[in-house]
Amino acid sequence: MTGQAMTAAEDYVLVVEDDDGLRETLIDFLYEEGYASCSASSAQEAQAFLQAAPPPCLVILDQSLPDMSAEELVRIIRAMPAVAAVPVCVVTGDMRRAPADADAVIRKPIDVADLLRVVDTHCRGRTGLASPPPA
């Protein structure tokens, strides 16, 4: 996992993406837009993070992770009382595969205006601090 340690007073986006380059690009983009973020490269890592950290304002989730589909992970998130209400945005190359219970779906390649619209909808006006770019 990358990102800054979160406290309850901070608001952040959790990026769950197994492609290192895309994950870092998303984190950099969020930073440039003033949003704090953390990331996970697998569903298992995301689950562990969500169980240990304060809830994020949004989860950006890749459709196809190495250890689980987005549909399965969304189902798990919805069953976790502390994060069940957290909005989930699925990023996919095939819109037909996106989970029905996702709050938003963005097609790959990602249109940054679409992504920013989703993040703004769920996180704008929060008091989060921007994480420094990953080293």
mmCIF file with all atom_site columns, C-alpha atoms in Angstrom, residues 1-127:
data_model
loop_
_atom_site.group_PDB
_atom_site.id
_atom_site.type_symbol
_atom_site.label_atom_id
_atom_site.label_alt_id
_atom_site.label_comp_id
_atom_site.label_asym_id
_atom_site.label_entity_id
_atom_site.label_seq_id
_atom_site.pdbx_PDB_ins_code
_atom_site.Cartn_x
_atom_site.Cartn_y
_atom_site.Cartn_z
_atom_site.occupancy
_atom_site.B_iso_or_equiv
_atom_site.pdbx_formal_charge
_atom_site.auth_seq_id
_atom_site.auth_comp_id
_atom_site.auth_asym_id
_atom_site.auth_atom_id
_atom_site.pdbx_PDB_model_num
ATOM 1   C CA . MET A 1 1   ? 0.000   0.000   0.000   1.00 0.00 ? 1   MET A CA 1
ATOM 2   C CA . THR A 1 2   ? 1.172   3.474   -0.703  1.00 0.00 ? 2   THR A CA 1
ATOM 3   C CA . GLY A 1 3   ? 0.090   6.824   0.584   1.00 0.00 ? 3   GLY A CA 1
ATOM 4   C CA . GLN A 1 4   ? 0.158   8.718   3.793   1.00 0.00 ? 4   GLN A CA 1
ATOM 5   C CA . ALA A 1 5   ? -1.147  7.260   7.038   1.00 0.00 ? 5   ALA A CA 1
ATOM 6   C CA . MET A 1 6   ? -4.735  8.423   7.408   1.00 0.00 ? 6   MET A CA 1
ATOM 7   C CA . THR A 1 7   ? -6.377  9.758   10.515  1.00 0.00 ? 7   THR A CA 1
ATOM 8   C CA . ALA A 1 8   ? -10.081 10.078  11.183  1.00 0.00 ? 8   ALA A CA 1
ATOM 9   C CA . ALA A 1 9   ? -9.886  13.822  10.459  1.00 0.00 ? 9   ALA A CA 1
ATOM 10  C CA . GLU A 1 10  ? -8.616  13.254  6.920   1.00 0.00 ? 10  GLU A CA 1
ATOM 11  C CA . ASP A 1 11  ? -10.595 12.370  3.852   1.00 0.00 ? 11  ASP A CA 1
ATOM 12  C CA . TYR A 1 12  ? -9.002  10.329  1.091   1.00 0.00 ? 12  TYR A CA 1
ATOM 13  C CA . VAL A 1 13  ? -9.579  8.181   -1.963  1.00 0.00 ? 13  VAL A CA 1
ATOM 14  C CA . LEU A 1 14  ? -8.522  4.525   -1.957  1.00 0.00 ? 14  LEU A CA 1
ATOM 15  C CA . VAL A 1 15  ? -7.204  3.454   -5.371  1.00 0.00 ? 15  VAL A CA 1
ATOM 16  C CA . VAL A 1 16  ? -7.268  -0.319  -5.936  1.00 0.00 ? 16  VAL A CA 1
ATOM 17  C CA . GLU A 1 17  ? -5.351  -1.082  -9.130  1.00 0.00 ? 17  GLU A CA 1
ATOM 18  C CA . ASP A 1 18  ? -2.896  -3.895  -9.917  1.00 0.00 ? 18  ASP A CA 1
ATOM 19  C CA . ASP A 1 19  ? -1.175  -2.065  -12.799 1.00 0.00 ? 19  ASP A CA 1
ATOM 20  C CA . ASP A 1 20  ? 1.671   -0.161  -11.113 1.00 0.00 ? 20  ASP A CA 1
ATOM 21  C CA . GLY A 1 21  ? 1.853   2.533   -13.783 1.00 0.00 ? 21  GLY A CA 1
ATOM 22  C CA . LEU A 1 22  ? -1.867  3.259   -13.818 1.00 0.00 ? 22  LEU A CA 1
ATOM 23  C CA . ARG A 1 23  ? -2.058  3.182   -10.017 1.00 0.00 ? 23  ARG A CA 1
ATOM 24  C CA . GLU A 1 24  ? 0.750   5.743   -9.731  1.00 0.00 ? 24  GLU A CA 1
ATOM 25  C CA . THR A 1 25  ? -0.815  7.895   -12.470 1.00 0.00 ? 25  THR A CA 1
ATOM 26  C CA . LEU A 1 26  ? -4.133  7.931   -10.611 1.00 0.00 ? 26  LEU A CA 1
ATOM 27  C CA . ILE A 1 27  ? -2.431  8.817   -7.319  1.00 0.00 ? 27  ILE A CA 1
ATOM 28  C CA . ASP A 1 28  ? -0.472  11.623  -9.011  1.00 0.00 ? 28  ASP A CA 1
ATOM 29  C CA . PHE A 1 29  ? -3.649  12.939  -10.653 1.00 0.00 ? 29  PHE A CA 1
ATOM 30  C CA . LEU A 1 30  ? -5.522  12.946  -7.355  1.00 0.00 ? 30  LEU A CA 1
ATOM 31  C CA . TYR A 1 31  ? -2.621  14.724  -5.656  1.00 0.00 ? 31  TYR A CA 1
ATOM 32  C CA . GLU A 1 32  ? -2.547  17.403  -8.356  1.00 0.00 ? 32  GLU A CA 1
ATOM 33  C CA . GLU A 1 33  ? -6.276  17.929  -7.845  1.00 0.00 ? 33  GLU A CA 1
ATOM 34  C CA . GLY A 1 34  ? -5.804  18.303  -4.082  1.00 0.00 ? 34  GLY A CA 1
ATOM 35  C CA . TYR A 1 35  ? -7.047  14.923  -2.912  1.00 0.00 ? 35  TYR A CA 1
ATOM 36  C CA . ALA A 1 36  ? -5.329  12.659  -0.425  1.00 0.00 ? 36  ALA A CA 1
ATOM 37  C CA . SER A 1 37  ? -5.048  9.057   -1.540  1.00 0.00 ? 37  SER A CA 1
ATOM 38  C CA . CYS A 1 38  ? -3.847  5.627   -0.573  1.00 0.00 ? 38  CYS A CA 1
ATOM 39  C CA . SER A 1 39  ? -3.554  2.616   -2.804  1.00 0.00 ? 39  SER A CA 1
ATOM 40  C CA . ALA A 1 40  ? -3.672  -1.141  -2.886  1.00 0.00 ? 40  ALA A CA 1
ATOM 41  C CA . SER A 1 41  ? -2.514  -3.463  -5.643  1.00 0.00 ? 41  SER A CA 1
ATOM 42  C CA . SER A 1 42  ? -4.874  -6.344  -4.867  1.00 0.00 ? 42  SER A CA 1
ATOM 43  C CA . ALA A 1 43  ? -8.310  -7.051  -3.427  1.00 0.00 ? 43  ALA A CA 1
ATOM 44  C CA . GLN A 1 44  ? -6.766  -8.721  -0.392  1.00 0.00 ? 44  GLN A CA 1
ATOM 45  C CA . GLU A 1 45  ? -4.605  -5.664  0.292   1.00 0.00 ? 45  GLU A CA 1
ATOM 46  C CA . ALA A 1 46  ? -7.638  -3.394  -0.116  1.00 0.00 ? 46  ALA A CA 1
ATOM 47  C CA . GLN A 1 47  ? -9.682  -5.483  2.338   1.00 0.00 ? 47  GLN A CA 1
ATOM 48  C CA . ALA A 1 48  ? -6.938  -5.363  4.963   1.00 0.00 ? 48  ALA A CA 1
ATOM 49  C CA . PHE A 1 49  ? -6.569  -1.623  4.492   1.00 0.00 ? 49  PHE A CA 1
ATOM 50  C CA . LEU A 1 50  ? -10.320 -0.982  4.770   1.00 0.00 ? 50  LEU A CA 1
ATOM 51  C CA . GLN A 1 51  ? -10.486 -3.017  7.984   1.00 0.00 ? 51  GLN A CA 1
ATOM 52  C CA . ALA A 1 52  ? -7.639  -1.055  9.592   1.00 0.00 ? 52  ALA A CA 1
ATOM 53  C CA . ALA A 1 53  ? -8.074  2.539   8.356   1.00 0.00 ? 53  ALA A CA 1
ATOM 54  C CA . PRO A 1 54  ? -10.803 5.143   8.664   1.00 0.00 ? 54  PRO A CA 1
ATOM 55  C CA . PRO A 1 55  ? -13.274 4.882   5.771   1.00 0.00 ? 55  PRO A CA 1
ATOM 56  C CA . PRO A 1 56  ? -12.286 6.673   2.548   1.00 0.00 ? 56  PRO A CA 1
ATOM 57  C CA . CYS A 1 57  ? -14.658 9.080   0.799   1.00 0.00 ? 57  CYS A CA 1
ATOM 58  C CA . LEU A 1 58  ? -14.409 6.918   -2.344  1.00 0.00 ? 58  LEU A CA 1
ATOM 59  C CA . VAL A 1 59  ? -12.901 3.652   -3.580  1.00 0.00 ? 59  VAL A CA 1
ATOM 60  C CA . ILE A 1 60  ? -11.649 3.626   -7.175  1.00 0.00 ? 60  ILE A CA 1
ATOM 61  C CA . LEU A 1 61  ? -11.527 -0.029  -8.125  1.00 0.00 ? 61  LEU A CA 1
ATOM 62  C CA . ASP A 1 62  ? -10.093 -1.806  -11.155 1.00 0.00 ? 62  ASP A CA 1
ATOM 63  C CA . GLN A 1 63  ? -12.534 -4.303  -12.671 1.00 0.00 ? 63  GLN A CA 1
ATOM 64  C CA . SER A 1 64  ? -9.961  -7.086  -12.989 1.00 0.00 ? 64  SER A CA 1
ATOM 65  C CA . LEU A 1 65  ? -7.628  -7.622  -10.071 1.00 0.00 ? 65  LEU A CA 1
ATOM 66  C CA . PRO A 1 66  ? -5.292  -10.629 -9.887  1.00 0.00 ? 66  PRO A CA 1
ATOM 67  C CA . ASP A 1 67  ? -7.022  -12.145 -6.872  1.00 0.00 ? 67  ASP A CA 1
ATOM 68  C CA . MET A 1 68  ? -10.679 -11.178 -7.261  1.00 0.00 ? 68  MET A CA 1
ATOM 69  C CA . SER A 1 69  ? -13.176 -9.469  -9.561  1.00 0.00 ? 69  SER A CA 1
ATOM 70  C CA . ALA A 1 70  ? -14.561 -6.039  -8.794  1.00 0.00 ? 70  ALA A CA 1
ATOM 71  C CA . GLU A 1 71  ? -17.986 -7.601  -8.326  1.00 0.00 ? 71  GLU A CA 1
ATOM 72  C CA . GLU A 1 72  ? -16.668 -9.860  -5.558  1.00 0.00 ? 72  GLU A CA 1
ATOM 73  C CA . LEU A 1 73  ? -14.785 -7.040  -3.839  1.00 0.00 ? 73  LEU A CA 1
ATOM 74  C CA . VAL A 1 74  ? -17.772 -4.685  -3.990  1.00 0.00 ? 74  VAL A CA 1
ATOM 75  C CA . ARG A 1 75  ? -19.883 -7.421  -2.386  1.00 0.00 ? 75  ARG A CA 1
ATOM 76  C CA . ILE A 1 76  ? -17.281 -7.778  0.405   1.00 0.00 ? 76  ILE A CA 1
ATOM 77  C CA . ILE A 1 77  ? -17.084 -4.005  0.924   1.00 0.00 ? 77  ILE A CA 1
ATOM 78  C CA . ARG A 1 78  ? -20.894 -3.786  1.161   1.00 0.00 ? 78  ARG A CA 1
ATOM 79  C CA . ALA A 1 79  ? -20.800 -6.483  3.880   1.00 0.00 ? 79  ALA A CA 1
ATOM 80  C CA . MET A 1 80  ? -18.229 -4.585  5.994   1.00 0.00 ? 80  MET A CA 1
ATOM 81  C CA . PRO A 1 81  ? -20.266 -2.381  8.384   1.00 0.00 ? 81  PRO A CA 1
ATOM 82  C CA . ALA A 1 82  ? -17.630 0.356   8.721   1.00 0.00 ? 82  ALA A CA 1
ATOM 83  C CA . VAL A 1 83  ? -17.317 0.905   4.957   1.00 0.00 ? 83  VAL A CA 1
ATOM 84  C CA . ALA A 1 84  ? -20.578 -0.481  3.524   1.00 0.00 ? 84  ALA A CA 1
ATOM 85  C CA . ALA A 1 85  ? -21.801 2.984   2.539   1.00 0.00 ? 85  ALA A CA 1
ATOM 86  C CA . VAL A 1 86  ? -18.527 4.109   0.929   1.00 0.00 ? 86  VAL A CA 1
ATOM 87  C CA . PRO A 1 87  ? -19.094 4.851   -2.773  1.00 0.00 ? 87  PRO A CA 1
ATOM 88  C CA . VAL A 1 88  ? -17.234 2.596   -5.207  1.00 0.00 ? 88  VAL A CA 1
ATOM 89  C CA . CYS A 1 89  ? -16.219 3.649   -8.716  1.00 0.00 ? 89  CYS A CA 1
ATOM 90  C CA . VAL A 1 90  ? -15.236 0.752   -10.983 1.00 0.00 ? 90  VAL A CA 1
ATOM 91  C CA . VAL A 1 91  ? -12.764 1.350   -13.807 1.00 0.00 ? 91  VAL A CA 1
ATOM 92  C CA . THR A 1 92  ? -13.223 -1.109  -16.667 1.00 0.00 ? 92  THR A CA 1
ATOM 93  C CA . GLY A 1 93  ? -12.492 -1.710  -20.308 1.00 0.00 ? 93  GLY A CA 1
ATOM 94  C CA . ASP A 1 94  ? -15.751 -3.636  -20.680 1.00 0.00 ? 94  ASP A CA 1
ATOM 95  C CA . MET A 1 95  ? -18.795 -1.775  -19.374 1.00 0.00 ? 95  MET A CA 1
ATOM 96  C CA . ARG A 1 96  ? -20.864 -5.004  -19.484 1.00 0.00 ? 96  ARG A CA 1
ATOM 97  C CA . ARG A 1 97  ? -18.671 -6.518  -16.748 1.00 0.00 ? 97  ARG A CA 1
ATOM 98  C CA . ALA A 1 98  ? -19.085 -3.661  -14.240 1.00 0.00 ? 98  ALA A CA 1
ATOM 99  C CA . PRO A 1 99  ? -20.856 -4.646  -11.020 1.00 0.00 ? 99  PRO A CA 1
ATOM 100 C CA . ALA A 1 100 ? -24.472 -3.493  -10.842 1.00 0.00 ? 100 ALA A CA 1
ATOM 101 C CA . ASP A 1 101 ? -24.001 -2.205  -7.297  1.00 0.00 ? 101 ASP A CA 1
ATOM 102 C CA . ALA A 1 102 ? -21.093 0.100   -8.149  1.00 0.00 ? 102 ALA A CA 1
ATOM 103 C CA . ASP A 1 103 ? -21.889 3.754   -7.521  1.00 0.00 ? 103 ASP A CA 1
ATOM 104 C CA . ALA A 1 104 ? -20.079 4.832   -10.693 1.00 0.00 ? 104 ALA A CA 1
ATOM 105 C CA . VAL A 1 105 ? -18.362 3.189   -13.655 1.00 0.00 ? 105 VAL A CA 1
ATOM 106 C CA . ILE A 1 106 ? -15.619 4.742   -15.771 1.00 0.00 ? 106 ILE A CA 1
ATOM 107 C CA . ARG A 1 107 ? -14.399 3.247   -19.034 1.00 0.00 ? 107 ARG A CA 1
ATOM 108 C CA . LYS A 1 108 ? -10.720 2.609   -19.757 1.00 0.00 ? 108 LYS A CA 1
ATOM 109 C CA . PRO A 1 109 ? -8.846  4.434   -21.088 1.00 0.00 ? 109 PRO A CA 1
ATOM 110 C CA . ILE A 1 110 ? -9.824  6.816   -18.323 1.00 0.00 ? 110 ILE A CA 1
ATOM 111 C CA . ASP A 1 111 ? -11.185 10.211  -19.254 1.00 0.00 ? 111 ASP A CA 1
ATOM 112 C CA . VAL A 1 112 ? -9.805  12.461  -16.499 1.00 0.00 ? 112 VAL A CA 1
ATOM 113 C CA . ALA A 1 113 ? -12.852 14.747  -16.678 1.00 0.00 ? 113 ALA A CA 1
ATOM 114 C CA . ASP A 1 114 ? -15.108 11.758  -15.921 1.00 0.00 ? 114 ASP A CA 1
ATOM 115 C CA . LEU A 1 115 ? -12.858 10.652  -13.091 1.00 0.00 ? 115 LEU A CA 1
ATOM 116 C CA . LEU A 1 116 ? -12.700 14.129  -11.581 1.00 0.00 ? 116 LEU A CA 1
ATOM 117 C CA . ARG A 1 117 ? -16.486 14.447  -11.793 1.00 0.00 ? 117 ARG A CA 1
ATOM 118 C CA . VAL A 1 118 ? -16.885 11.225  -9.778  1.00 0.00 ? 118 VAL A CA 1
ATOM 119 C CA . VAL A 1 119 ? -14.263 12.226  -7.199  1.00 0.00 ? 119 VAL A CA 1
ATOM 120 C CA . ASP A 1 120 ? -15.744 15.723  -6.857  1.00 0.00 ? 120 ASP A CA 1
ATOM 121 C CA . THR A 1 121 ? -19.208 14.242  -6.347  1.00 0.00 ? 121 THR A CA 1
ATOM 122 C CA . HIS A 1 122 ? -18.081 12.115  -3.422  1.00 0.00 ? 122 HIS A CA 1
ATOM 123 C CA . CYS A 1 123 ? -15.178 14.053  -1.938  1.00 0.00 ? 123 CYS A CA 1
ATOM 124 C CA . ARG A 1 124 ? -15.420 17.782  -2.774  1.00 0.00 ? 124 ARG A CA 1
ATOM 125 C CA . GLY A 1 125 ? -15.713 20.058  0.208   1.00 0.00 ? 125 GLY A CA 1
ATOM 126 C CA . ARG A 1 126 ? -13.998 17.624  2.532   1.00 0.00 ? 126 ARG A CA 1
ATOM 127 C CA . THR A 1 127 ? -11.064 18.632  4.702   1.00 0.00 ? 127 THR A CA 1
#
